[in-house]
Short mmCIF file of C-alpha atoms in Angstrom, two decimals:
data_model
loop_
_atom_site.label_atom_id
_atom_site.label_comp_id
_atom_site.label_asym_id
_atom_site.label_seq_id
_atom_site.Cartn_x
_atom_site.Cartn_y
_atom_site.Cartn_z
CA MET A 1002 -23.68 11.59 7.42
CA ALA A 1003 -25.19 8.08 7.53
CA LEU A 1004 -24.41 5.54 9.81
CA LEU A 1005 -24.49 1.48 9.63
CA ARG A 1006 -25.85 -0.02 12.65
CA LYS A 1007 -25.06 -3.64 13.57
CA GLN A 1008 -28.41 -5.59 13.16
CA PRO A 1009 -29.09 -8.89 14.78
CA ALA A 1010 -27.73 -11.96 13.51
CA GLY A 1011 -29.20 -12.86 10.06
CA SER A 1012 -30.58 -9.51 9.36
CA LEU A 1013 -29.03 -7.09 6.90
CA PRO A 1014 -27.39 -3.85 8.26
CA VAL A 1015 -29.29 -0.72 7.52
CA CYS A 1016 -27.97 2.70 6.92
CA THR A 1017 -29.83 5.62 8.49
CA ARG A 1018 -29.22 9.22 8.49
CA GLY A 1019 -28.70 11.74 11.33
CA SER A 1020 -27.81 8.96 13.84
CA ARG A 1021 -25.09 9.36 16.64
CA ARG A 1022 -22.22 7.07 16.61
CA VAL A 1023 -22.68 4.25 19.12
CA GLY A 1024 -21.35 0.90 19.79
CA ASN A 1025 -20.64 -1.19 16.70
CA THR A 1026 -21.43 1.70 13.98
CA VAL A 1027 -19.84 2.18 10.58
CA ARG A 1028 -20.23 5.13 8.47
CA CYS A 1029 -21.89 4.68 5.20
CA ALA A 1030 -20.45 6.88 2.19
CA ALA A 1031 -23.32 8.10 -0.11
CA ALA A 1032 -26.05 6.27 1.79
CA THR A 1033 -29.81 7.22 1.14
CA GLU A 1034 -32.33 7.51 3.69
CA GLN A 1035 -33.02 3.71 4.10
CA SER A 1036 -30.23 2.16 2.11
CA VAL A 1037 -29.60 -1.57 2.82
CA LEU A 1038 -26.40 -3.10 2.32
CA LYS A 1039 -26.40 -6.53 0.75
CA VAL A 1040 -23.10 -7.54 2.09
CA ALA A 1041 -22.92 -8.70 5.79
CA ARG A 1042 -20.04 -7.42 7.95
CA ASN A 1043 -17.68 -9.99 8.71
CA ALA A 1044 -17.81 -11.02 12.38
CA ASN A 1045 -14.22 -11.35 12.83
CA PHE A 1046 -13.64 -7.59 12.36
CA SER A 1047 -14.97 -7.07 15.86
CA LYS A 1048 -12.44 -9.71 17.15
CA LEU A 1049 -9.46 -7.32 15.96
CA GLN A 1050 -7.65 -5.74 18.87
CA ALA A 1051 -6.98 -1.87 18.97
CA GLY A 1052 -3.55 -1.02 17.59
CA TYR A 1053 -1.28 -1.38 14.65
CA LEU A 1054 -1.85 -4.69 12.76
CA PHE A 1055 1.75 -5.48 11.63
CA PRO A 1056 3.26 -6.06 15.23
CA GLU A 1057 0.45 -8.65 15.78
CA ILE A 1058 1.27 -10.19 12.55
CA ALA A 1059 5.18 -10.33 13.30
CA ARG A 1060 4.12 -11.77 16.94
CA ARG A 1061 1.85 -14.55 15.34
CA ARG A 1062 4.56 -15.30 12.67
CA ARG A 1063 7.41 -15.45 15.29
CA ALA A 1064 5.19 -17.88 17.55
CA HIS A 1065 4.72 -20.21 14.40
CA GLN A 1066 8.25 -20.21 13.26
CA GLU A 1067 9.25 -21.21 16.74
CA LYS A 1068 6.85 -24.16 16.79
CA ASN A 1069 7.68 -24.98 13.22
CA PRO A 1070 11.43 -24.16 12.45
CA GLY A 1071 11.20 -26.02 9.27
CA ALA A 1072 8.31 -23.83 7.68
CA GLN A 1073 8.98 -21.74 4.89
CA ILE A 1074 6.91 -18.50 5.40
CA ILE A 1075 6.18 -15.81 2.84
CA SER A 1076 5.44 -12.65 4.71
CA LEU A 1077 2.60 -10.39 3.44
CA GLY A 1078 3.45 -7.97 6.19
CA ILE A 1079 4.88 -4.63 5.78
CA GLY A 1080 7.54 -4.18 2.91
CA ASP A 1081 11.20 -3.19 3.61
CA THR A 1082 11.08 0.83 3.48
CA THR A 1083 14.84 1.02 4.62
CA GLU A 1084 16.29 1.20 1.39
CA PRO A 1085 15.81 3.51 -1.62
CA LEU A 1086 14.10 2.41 -4.82
CA PRO A 1087 16.62 1.26 -7.36
CA GLN A 1088 17.36 4.08 -9.96
CA TYR A 1089 15.95 2.33 -12.90
CA ILE A 1090 12.77 1.93 -11.09
CA ALA A 1091 12.47 5.57 -10.18
CA ASP A 1092 13.28 6.44 -13.81
CA ALA A 1093 10.60 4.01 -15.11
CA MET A 1094 8.16 5.36 -12.64
CA ALA A 1095 8.81 9.03 -13.58
CA LYS A 1096 8.68 8.30 -17.36
CA ALA A 1097 5.23 6.59 -16.82
CA ALA A 1098 4.00 9.55 -14.73
CA ALA A 1099 5.20 11.99 -17.45
CA GLY A 1100 3.27 9.92 -19.97
CA LEU A 1101 0.00 10.36 -18.01
CA ALA A 1102 0.18 14.09 -18.93
CA THR A 1103 0.12 13.52 -22.68
CA ARG A 1104 -2.87 12.34 -24.99
CA GLU A 1105 -1.08 9.45 -26.15
CA GLY A 1106 0.46 8.49 -22.54
CA TYR A 1107 -2.77 8.79 -20.66
CA SER A 1108 -4.37 5.49 -19.83
CA GLY A 1109 -7.23 6.14 -17.25
CA TYR A 1110 -7.85 3.33 -14.90
CA GLY A 1111 -6.20 0.07 -15.74
CA ALA A 1112 -7.48 -3.29 -15.72
CA GLU A 1113 -8.55 -4.52 -12.15
CA GLN A 1114 -6.11 -7.57 -12.35
CA GLY A 1115 -3.13 -5.05 -13.52
CA GLN A 1116 -1.77 -3.79 -16.79
CA GLY A 1117 -1.64 -6.74 -19.37
CA PRO A 1118 2.00 -6.09 -20.46
CA LEU A 1119 3.01 -6.15 -16.64
CA ARG A 1120 1.16 -9.21 -16.11
CA GLU A 1121 2.71 -10.92 -19.10
CA ALA A 1122 6.29 -9.98 -18.06
CA ILE A 1123 5.60 -11.13 -14.30
CA ALA A 1124 4.42 -14.57 -15.93
CA LYS A 1125 7.36 -14.86 -18.24
CA THR A 1126 9.95 -13.63 -15.94
CA PHE A 1127 9.06 -15.33 -12.60
CA TYR A 1128 6.93 -18.24 -13.81
CA PRO A 1129 8.24 -19.23 -17.20
CA GLY A 1130 6.03 -22.23 -18.58
CA LEU A 1131 4.11 -22.42 -15.22
CA ILE A 1132 1.38 -19.91 -15.47
CA ASN A 1133 -0.29 -17.60 -17.96
CA ALA A 1134 -0.52 -13.78 -17.78
CA ASP A 1135 -4.33 -14.08 -16.89
CA GLU A 1136 -3.51 -16.04 -13.72
CA VAL A 1137 -1.29 -12.97 -12.27
CA PHE A 1138 -2.97 -10.41 -10.31
CA VAL A 1139 -1.06 -7.01 -9.54
CA SER A 1140 -2.35 -5.28 -6.52
CA ASP A 1141 -1.74 -2.16 -4.47
CA GLY A 1142 -0.69 -4.15 -1.51
CA SER A 1143 -1.38 -7.44 0.48
CA LYS A 1144 -3.10 -5.54 3.38
CA CYS A 1145 -5.80 -4.12 1.12
CA ASP A 1146 -6.55 -7.44 -0.49
CA ILE A 1147 -6.61 -9.54 2.62
CA SER A 1148 -9.12 -7.06 4.06
CA ARG A 1149 -11.22 -7.23 0.96
CA LEU A 1150 -11.33 -11.08 1.28
CA GLN A 1151 -12.77 -10.69 4.93
CA VAL A 1152 -15.67 -8.91 3.62
#
């Protein structure tokens, strides 16, 4: 196992093998003996409190809403998992999954921005005449995207 030790400000973190986990240490996957990461860790990660992130997001959203009652907030927190999927969505997902088992239907990894036809449909359906498909980004969820922006 290789570990990433926090280095002094301005220096790059260095992965070393065989070290014990101490203090601000992050595991490095597939690190070599002296792998040097070229991306500095965002200092704000160390400010995060222990626990689940969504209650903190909800607390801050409520506090902001109380101070700014007219604010229109788009929540990027947890989705609504209390209702089942609409049947047409479940059917489309099953059809797409079954297609992956055929040579004709297998697509491998898609484009990092999302599948072209889906991006076109989103632009046309939700933003007609306002944006182009190449301005649409389809992701697996806001938490992943927001954490990627932090790095």
